[in-house]
Amino acid sequence: MIVSAPFSSGRQTPGLPRLPTPPTGWPIGSYGTYEEAQRAVDFLADKDFTVQDVTIVGVDLMLVERVIGRLSWGRVLGTGALSGAWFGLFVGLLLGLFSSSQGMSYAPILVGLAAGVLFGVVFAAMSYASTRGRRDFSSASQMVAGRYDVLCQPRSAEKGRDLLAKLNMGTSG
């Protein structure tokens, strides 16, 4: 899986393992944020470094769940109605486009919209009721690391370490 190419054809990229494999290489830099590690690799690329030898590794992984807000019946039903409306509108548009030979018909769109809202509200209510108040908040989860190490294959690790030292000293000579 290539993270930077979400619409890839599914073909295996040469040089990448097919199964999850621990990273290899020597550490040439360590950073507190992913943005800093990314900036370091970008700096290496700008200096015509062989970035195919580089791997960014998140160390000390943790799942961070940020609470967005409190859930209430009104919010749950409103969100269910809205998501159901979008799906119902989509289905209604498809039915409206292909159901009539005289052009676009609006009846299937309205029926799809109404059915989508109804089903969205019903399923959201059933889902929220099944929690019985054990989770009355909404949240977003994110995987983060305590630090991000930049590893490089031994054949070019020394050059990479020297370039990153220049970046850290503020010179780009």
Coordinates of N, CA and C in Angstrom, one line a residue:
M1 N 0.8 -1.2 0.0 CA 0.0 0.0 0.0 C 0.9 1.2 0.0
I2 N 0.6 2.2 -0.9 CA 1.3 3.4 -0.9 C 0.4 4.5 -0.4
V3 N 0.9 5.2 0.7 CA 0.0 6.2 1.3 C -0.1 7.4 0.5
S4 N 1.0 7.8 -0.3 CA 0.9 9.0 -1.0 C 0.2 8.9 -2.4
A5 N -0.2 7.7 -2.7 CA -1.0 7.5 -4.0 C -2.2 6.7 -3.7
P6 N -3.3 7.3 -3.2 CA -4.5 6.6 -2.8 C -5.2 6.0 -4.0
F7 N -5.0 6.5 -5.2 CA -5.7 5.9 -6.4 C -4.8 5.1 -7.3
S8 N -3.9 4.4 -6.6 CA -2.9 3.6 -7.4 C -3.7 2.4 -8.0
S9 N -3.1 1.8 -9.0 CA -3.7 0.7 -9.8 C -3.7 -0.6 -9.0
G10 N -3.0 -0.6 -7.8 CA -3.0 -1.9 -7.1 C -1.8 -2.7 -7.4
R11 N -1.0 -2.3 -8.4 CA 0.2 -3.1 -8.8 C 1.2 -2.9 -7.7
Q12 N 2.1 -3.9 -7.5 CA 3.1 -3.8 -6.5 C 4.2 -2.9 -7.0
T13 N 4.7 -2.0 -6.2 CA 5.7 -1.0 -6.5 C 7.1 -1.8 -6.3
P14 N 7.9 -1.7 -7.3 CA 9.2 -2.4 -7.1 C 10.0 -1.9 -5.9
G15 N 10.6 -2.8 -5.2 CA 11.4 -2.5 -4.0 C 10.6 -2.4 -2.7
L16 N 9.3 -2.4 -2.7 CA 8.5 -2.4 -1.5 C 8.1 -3.8 -1.2
P17 N 8.2 -4.2 0.1 CA 7.7 -5.5 0.5 C 6.2 -5.7 0.4
R18 N 5.8 -6.9 0.1 CA 4.4 -7.2 -0.1 C 3.7 -7.4 1.3
L19 N 4.4 -7.8 2.3 CA 3.8 -8.0 3.6 C 4.4 -7.0 4.6
P20 N 3.7 -6.7 5.7 CA 4.2 -5.7 6.6 C 5.6 -6.2 7.1
T21 N 6.6 -5.4 7.0 CA 8.0 -5.7 7.2 C 8.6 -4.6 8.1
P22 N 9.3 -4.9 9.1 CA 10.0 -3.9 9.9 C 11.0 -3.1 9.0
P23 N 11.1 -1.8 9.2 CA 12.0 -1.0 8.4 C 13.5 -1.4 8.6
T24 N 14.3 -1.1 7.6 CA 15.7 -1.3 7.7 C 16.5 0.0 7.4
G25 N 17.7 0.0 7.9 CA 18.5 1.2 7.6 C 19.1 1.8 8.9
W26 N 19.9 2.8 8.7 CA 20.6 3.5 9.8 C 19.9 4.8 10.1
P27 N 19.7 5.2 11.3 CA 19.1 6.4 11.6 C 20.0 7.6 11.2
I28 N 19.4 8.5 10.5 CA 20.1 9.7 10.1 C 19.5 11.0 10.6
G29 N 18.3 10.9 11.3 CA 17.7 12.0 11.9 C 16.5 11.6 12.7
S30 N 16.2 12.3 13.8 CA 15.0 12.0 14.6 C 14.3 13.4 14.9
Y31 N 13.0 13.3 14.8 CA 12.2 14.6 14.8 C 11.0 14.4 15.7
G32 N 10.5 15.5 16.3 CA 9.4 15.4 17.2 C 8.1 15.4 16.5
T33 N 8.0 15.8 15.3 CA 6.7 15.8 14.6 C 6.9 15.2 13.2
Y34 N 5.9 14.8 12.6 CA 5.9 14.2 11.3 C 6.3 15.3 10.3
E35 N 5.8 16.5 10.5 CA 6.1 17.6 9.6 C 7.6 17.9 9.5
E36 N 8.2 17.8 10.7 CA 9.7 18.0 10.7 C 10.4 16.9 9.9
A37 N 10.0 15.7 10.1 CA 10.6 14.6 9.4 C 10.4 14.7 7.9
Q38 N 9.2 15.1 7.5 CA 8.8 15.3 6.1 C 9.7 16.4 5.5
R39 N 9.9 17.5 6.3 CA 10.7 18.6 5.8 C 12.1 18.2 5.6
A40 N 12.6 17.3 6.5 CA 14.0 16.8 6.3 C 14.1 15.9 5.0
V41 N 13.2 15.1 4.7 CA 13.2 14.3 3.5 C 13.1 15.2 2.3
D42 N 12.3 16.2 2.4 CA 12.1 17.1 1.3 C 13.4 17.8 1.0
F43 N 14.1 18.2 2.1 CA 15.4 18.9 2.0 C 16.4 17.9 1.3
L44 N 16.4 16.6 1.7 CA 17.3 15.7 1.0 C 16.9 15.6 -0.5
A45 N 15.7 15.6 -0.8 CA 15.3 15.5 -2.2 C 15.7 16.7 -3.0
D46 N 15.6 17.9 -2.4 CA 16.1 19.1 -3.0 C 17.6 19.1 -3.3
K47 N 18.3 18.3 -2.5 CA 19.8 18.2 -2.6 C 20.2 17.1 -3.5
D48 N 19.2 16.5 -4.3 CA 19.5 15.4 -5.2 C 20.0 14.2 -4.5
F49 N 19.5 14.0 -3.3 CA 19.9 12.8 -2.5 C 19.0 11.6 -3.0
T50 N 19.4 10.4 -2.9 CA 18.7 9.2 -3.3 C 17.6 9.0 -2.3
V51 N 16.4 9.6 -2.4 CA 15.4 9.5 -1.4 C 14.7 8.1 -1.4
Q52 N 15.0 7.3 -2.4 CA 14.4 5.9 -2.4 C 15.1 5.1 -1.3
D53 N 16.2 5.5 -0.8 CA 16.9 4.8 0.3 C 16.3 5.2 1.7
V54 N 15.4 6.2 1.8 CA 15.0 6.8 3.0 C 13.6 6.2 3.4
T55 N 13.4 6.1 4.7 CA 12.2 5.7 5.3 C 11.9 6.5 6.5
I56 N 10.6 7.0 6.7 CA 10.2 7.7 7.9 C 9.5 6.7 8.7
V57 N 9.9 6.6 10.0 CA 9.4 5.6 10.9 C 8.8 6.3 12.1
G58 N 7.5 6.1 12.4 CA 6.9 6.6 13.6 C 7.2 5.7 14.7
V59 N 7.7 6.2 15.8 CA 8.1 5.4 17.0 C 7.3 5.8 18.2
D60 N 7.0 4.8 19.0 CA 6.1 5.0 20.2 C 4.7 5.5 19.8
L61 N 4.1 4.6 19.0 CA 2.7 4.9 18.4 C 1.7 5.0 19.5
M62 N 0.7 5.9 19.3 CA -0.4 6.0 20.3 C -1.6 6.5 19.5
L63 N -2.8 6.0 19.9 CA -4.0 6.4 19.3 C -4.6 7.6 20.2
V64 N -4.8 8.7 19.5 CA -5.3 9.9 20.2 C -6.7 10.1 19.7
E65 N -7.6 10.1 20.7 CA -9.0 10.4 20.4 C -9.4 11.7 20.9
R66 N -9.7 12.6 20.0 CA -10.1 14.0 20.4 C -11.6 14.1 20.4
V67 N -12.1 14.6 21.5 CA -13.5 14.7 21.7 C -14.0 16.0 21.0
I68 N -15.0 15.8 20.1 CA -15.4 16.9 19.3 C -16.6 17.6 20.0
G69 N -17.5 16.9 20.6 CA -18.7 17.5 21.2 C -19.6 16.4 21.9
R70 N -20.6 16.9 22.5 CA -21.5 16.1 23.2 C -22.6 15.6 22.3
L71 N -23.0 14.4 22.4 CA -24.1 13.9 21.6 C -25.4 14.0 22.4
S72 N -26.5 14.4 21.6 CA -27.8 14.5 22.2 C -28.7 13.8 21.1
W73 N -30.0 13.6 21.5 CA -30.9 13.0 20.6 C -31.1 13.9 19.4
G74 N -31.2 15.2 19.6 CA -31.4 16.1 18.5 C -30.2 16.1 17.5
R75 N -29.0 16.1 18.0 CA -27.8 16.0 17.2 C -27.7 14.7 16.4
V76 N -28.0 13.6 17.1 CA -28.0 12.3 16.5 C -29.0 12.2 15.4
L77 N -30.2 12.6 15.6 CA -31.3 12.5 14.6 C -31.0 13.5 13.5
G78 N -30.5 14.6 13.8 CA -30.2 15.6 12.7 C -29.1 15.1 11.8
T79 N -28.1 14.5 12.4 CA -27.0 14.0 11.6 C -27.5 12.8 10.8
G80 N -28.3 11.9 11.4 CA -28.8 10.8 10.6 C -29.7 11.2 9.5
A81 N -30.6 12.3 9.7 CA -31.4 12.8 8.6 C -30.6 13.4 7.5
L82 N -29.5 14.1 7.8 CA -28.7 14.7 6.8 C -27.9 13.7 6.0
S83 N -27.3 12.7 6.7 CA -26.6 11.7 5.9 C -27.6 10.8 5.1
G84 N -28.7 10.5 5.6 CA -29.8 9.8 4.8 C -30.3 10.6 3.7
A85 N -30.4 11.9 3.8 CA -30.8 12.8 2.7 C -29.9 12.8 1.6
W86 N -28.6 12.8 1.9 CA -27.6 12.8 0.8 C -27.6 11.5 0.0
F87 N -27.7 10.4 0.8 CA -27.8 9.1 0.1 C -29.1 9.0 -0.7
G88 N -30.2 9.4 -0.1 CA -31.5 9.4 -0.8 C -31.6 10.3 -2.0
L89 N -30.9 11.4 -1.9 CA -30.8 12.3 -3.1 C -30.1 11.7 -4.2
F90 N -29.0 11.0 -3.9 CA -28.2 10.3 -4.9 C -29.0 9.2 -5.6
V91 N -29.6 8.4 -4.8 CA -30.5 7.3 -5.4 C -31.6 7.9 -6.2
G92 N -32.3 8.9 -5.6 CA -33.4 9.6 -6.4 C -32.9 10.2 -7.7
L93 N -31.7 10.8 -7.7 CA -31.2 11.3 -9.0 C -31.0 10.2 -10.0
L94 N -30.4 9.1 -9.6 CA -30.2 8.0 -10.5 C -31.5 7.4 -11.0
L95 N -32.5 7.3 -10.1 CA -33.8 6.8 -10.6 C -34.5 7.8 -11.5
G96 N -34.3 9.0 -11.2 CA -34.9 10.1 -12.0 C -34.3 10.2 -13.4
L97 N -33.0 9.9 -13.5 CA -32.4 10.0 -14.8 C -32.7 8.8 -15.7
F98 N -32.9 7.6 -15.1 CA -33.1 6.4 -15.9 C -34.6 5.9 -15.9
S99 N -35.5 6.5 -15.2 CA -36.8 6.0 -15.1 C -37.8 6.5 -16.2
S100 N -37.5 7.6 -16.8 CA -38.4 8.2 -17.7 C -37.8 8.5 -19.1
S101 N -38.5 8.2 -20.1 CA -38.0 8.4 -21.5 C -38.2 9.9 -21.9
Q102 N -39.0 10.7 -21.2 CA -39.3 12.0 -21.5 C -38.4 13.0 -20.9
G103 N -37.3 12.6 -20.3 CA -36.4 13.5 -19.6 C -36.3 13.3 -18.1
M104 N -35.9 14.2 -17.4 CA -35.7 14.1 -16.0 C -37.1 14.2 -15.3
S105 N -37.3 13.3 -14.3 CA -38.5 13.3 -13.5 C -38.1 13.6 -12.1
Y106 N -38.9 14.5 -11.5 CA -38.6 14.9 -10.1 C -39.2 14.0 -9.0
A107 N -40.2 13.2 -9.4 CA -40.9 12.4 -8.4 C -39.9 11.4 -7.7
P108 N -39.1 10.7 -8.5 CA -38.2 9.7 -7.9 C -37.1 10.4 -7.0
I109 N -36.8 11.7 -7.3 CA -35.8 12.4 -6.5 C -36.5 12.7 -5.1
L110 N -37.7 13.2 -5.1 CA -38.4 13.5 -3.9 C -38.6 12.3 -3.1
V111 N -39.0 11.2 -3.7 CA -39.2 9.9 -3.0 C -37.9 9.4 -2.4
G112 N -36.8 9.5 -3.2 CA -35.5 9.0 -2.7 C -35.1 9.9 -1.5
L113 N -35.3 11.2 -1.6 CA -34.9 12.1 -0.5 C -35.7 11.8 0.7
A114 N -37.0 11.7 0.6 CA -37.8 11.4 1.8 C -37.5 10.0 2.4
A115 N -37.3 9.0 1.6 CA -36.9 7.7 2.1 C -35.5 7.7 2.7
G116 N -34.6 8.4 2.2 CA -33.3 8.6 2.7 C -33.3 9.2 4.1
V117 N -34.1 10.3 4.2 CA -34.2 11.0 5.5 C -34.8 10.0 6.6
L118 N -35.9 9.3 6.2 CA -36.5 8.4 7.1 C -35.6 7.3 7.6
F119 N -35.0 6.6 6.6 CA -34.0 5.5 7.0 C -32.8 6.1 7.8
G120 N -32.3 7.2 7.4 CA -31.2 7.8 8.1 C -31.5 8.1 9.6
V121 N -32.7 8.6 9.8 CA -33.2 8.9 11.2 C -33.4 7.6 12.0
V122 N -34.0 6.6 11.3 CA -34.3 5.4 12.0 C -33.0 4.6 12.4
F123 N -32.1 4.5 11.5 CA -30.8 3.8 11.8 C -30.0 4.6 12.8
A124 N -29.9 5.9 12.7 CA -29.2 6.7 13.7 C -29.8 6.5 15.1
A125 N -31.1 6.5 15.2 CA -31.8 6.4 16.4 C -31.5 5.0 17.0
M126 N -31.6 4.0 16.2 CA -31.3 2.6 16.7 C -29.9 2.5 17.1
S127 N -29.0 3.1 16.4 CA -27.5 3.0 16.8 C -27.3 3.7 18.1
Y128 N -27.8 4.9 18.2 CA -27.6 5.7 19.5 C -28.3 5.0 20.7
A129 N -29.5 4.5 20.5 CA -30.2 3.9 21.6 C -29.5 2.6 22.0
S130 N -28.8 1.9 21.1 CA -28.1 0.7 21.5 C -26.9 1.0 22.4
T131 N -26.4 2.2 22.5 CA -25.3 2.5 23.4 C -25.8 2.7 24.8
R132 N -27.0 3.0 25.0 CA -27.6 3.2 26.3 C -26.9 4.3 27.1
G133 N -26.4 5.3 26.5 CA -25.8 6.4 27.2 C -24.3 6.2 27.6
R134 N -23.8 5.1 27.1 CA -22.4 4.8 27.5 C -21.4 5.7 26.7
R135 N -21.8 6.3 25.6 CA -20.9 7.1 24.8 C -21.7 8.3 24.2
D136 N -21.8 9.3 25.1 CA -22.6 10.5 24.7 C -21.7 11.6 24.2
F137 N -20.8 11.2 23.4 CA -19.9 12.2 22.8 C -19.4 11.7 21.4
S138 N -19.1 12.7 20.6 CA -18.5 12.3 19.3 C -17.0 12.7 19.3
S139 N -16.2 11.9 18.6 CA -14.8 12.1 18.6 C -14.2 11.8 17.3
A140 N -12.9 12.2 17.1 CA -12.1 11.8 15.9 C -10.8 11.2 16.4
S141 N -10.5 10.0 15.8 CA -9.3 9.3 16.3 C -8.2 9.5 15.2
Q142 N -7.0 9.5 15.8 CA -5.8 9.7 14.9 C -4.6 8.9 15.5
M143 N -3.8 8.3 14.7 CA -2.6 7.6 15.1 C -1.5 8.6 15.0
V144 N -0.8 8.8 16.1 CA 0.4 9.6 16.1 C 1.6 8.9 16.8
A145 N 2.8 9.4 16.6 CA 4.0 8.8 17.2 C 4.6 9.8 18.1
G146 N 5.4 9.3 19.1 CA 6.1 10.1 20.0 C 7.3 10.8 19.3
R147 N 7.8 10.1 18.3 CA 8.9 10.8 17.5 C 8.9 10.1 16.1
Y148 N 9.6 10.7 15.2 CA 9.7 10.2 13.8 C 11.2 10.1 13.5
D149 N 11.6 8.9 13.2 CA 13.0 8.7 12.9 C 13.1 8.6 11.3
V150 N 14.1 9.2 10.8 CA 14.4 9.0 9.4 C 15.6 8.0 9.2
L151 N 15.3 6.9 8.6 CA 16.3 5.9 8.4 C 16.7 5.9 6.9
C152 N 18.0 5.5 6.7 CA 18.5 5.4 5.4 C 19.3 4.2 5.2
Q153 N 19.4 3.6 4.0 CA 20.2 2.5 3.7 C 21.6 2.8 3.9
P154 N 22.4 1.8 4.4 CA 23.8 2.1 4.8 C 24.6 2.7 3.7
R155 N 24.4 2.4 2.4 CA 25.2 2.9 1.3 C 25.2 4.4 1.2
S156 N 24.2 5.1 1.6 CA 24.1 6.5 1.5 C 23.8 7.2 2.9
A157 N 23.9 6.5 4.0 CA 23.5 7.0 5.3 C 24.4 8.2 5.7
E158 N 25.7 8.0 5.5 CA 26.6 9.1 5.9 C 26.4 10.4 5.2
K159 N 26.2 10.3 3.9 CA 25.8 11.5 3.1 C 24.5 12.2 3.6
G160 N 23.5 11.3 3.9 CA 22.3 11.8 4.4 C 22.4 12.5 5.7
R161 N 23.2 11.9 6.6 CA 23.4 12.4 7.9 C 24.1 13.8 7.8
D162 N 25.1 13.9 6.9 CA 25.8 15.2 6.7 C 24.8 16.3 6.2
L163 N 24.0 15.9 5.2 CA 23.1 16.9 4.7 C 22.1 17.4 5.8
L164 N 21.6 16.4 6.5 CA 20.6 16.8 7.6 C 21.3 17.6 8.7
A165 N 22.5 17.4 8.9 CA 23.3 18.2 9.9 C 23.3 19.7 9.4
K166 N 23.5 19.8 8.1 CA 23.5 21.2 7.5 C 22.1 21.8 7.7
L167 N 21.1 21.0 7.5 CA 19.7 21.6 7.6 C 19.5 22.0 9.1
N168 N 19.9 21.2 10.0 CA 19.7 21.5 11.4 C 20.6 22.7 11.9
M169 N 21.7 23.0 11.2 CA 22.5 24.1 11.6 C 22.0 25.4 10.8
G170 N 21.1 25.2 9.9 CA 20.5 26.4 9.3 C 21.2 26.8 8.0
T171 N 22.2 26.0 7.6 CA 22.9 26.3 6.3 C 22.4 25.3 5.3
S172 N 22.3 25.7 4.1 CA 21.9 24.8 3.0 C 23.0 24.7 1.9
G173 N 24.3 24.9 2.4 CA 25.4 24.9 1.5 C 25.6 23.7 0.7

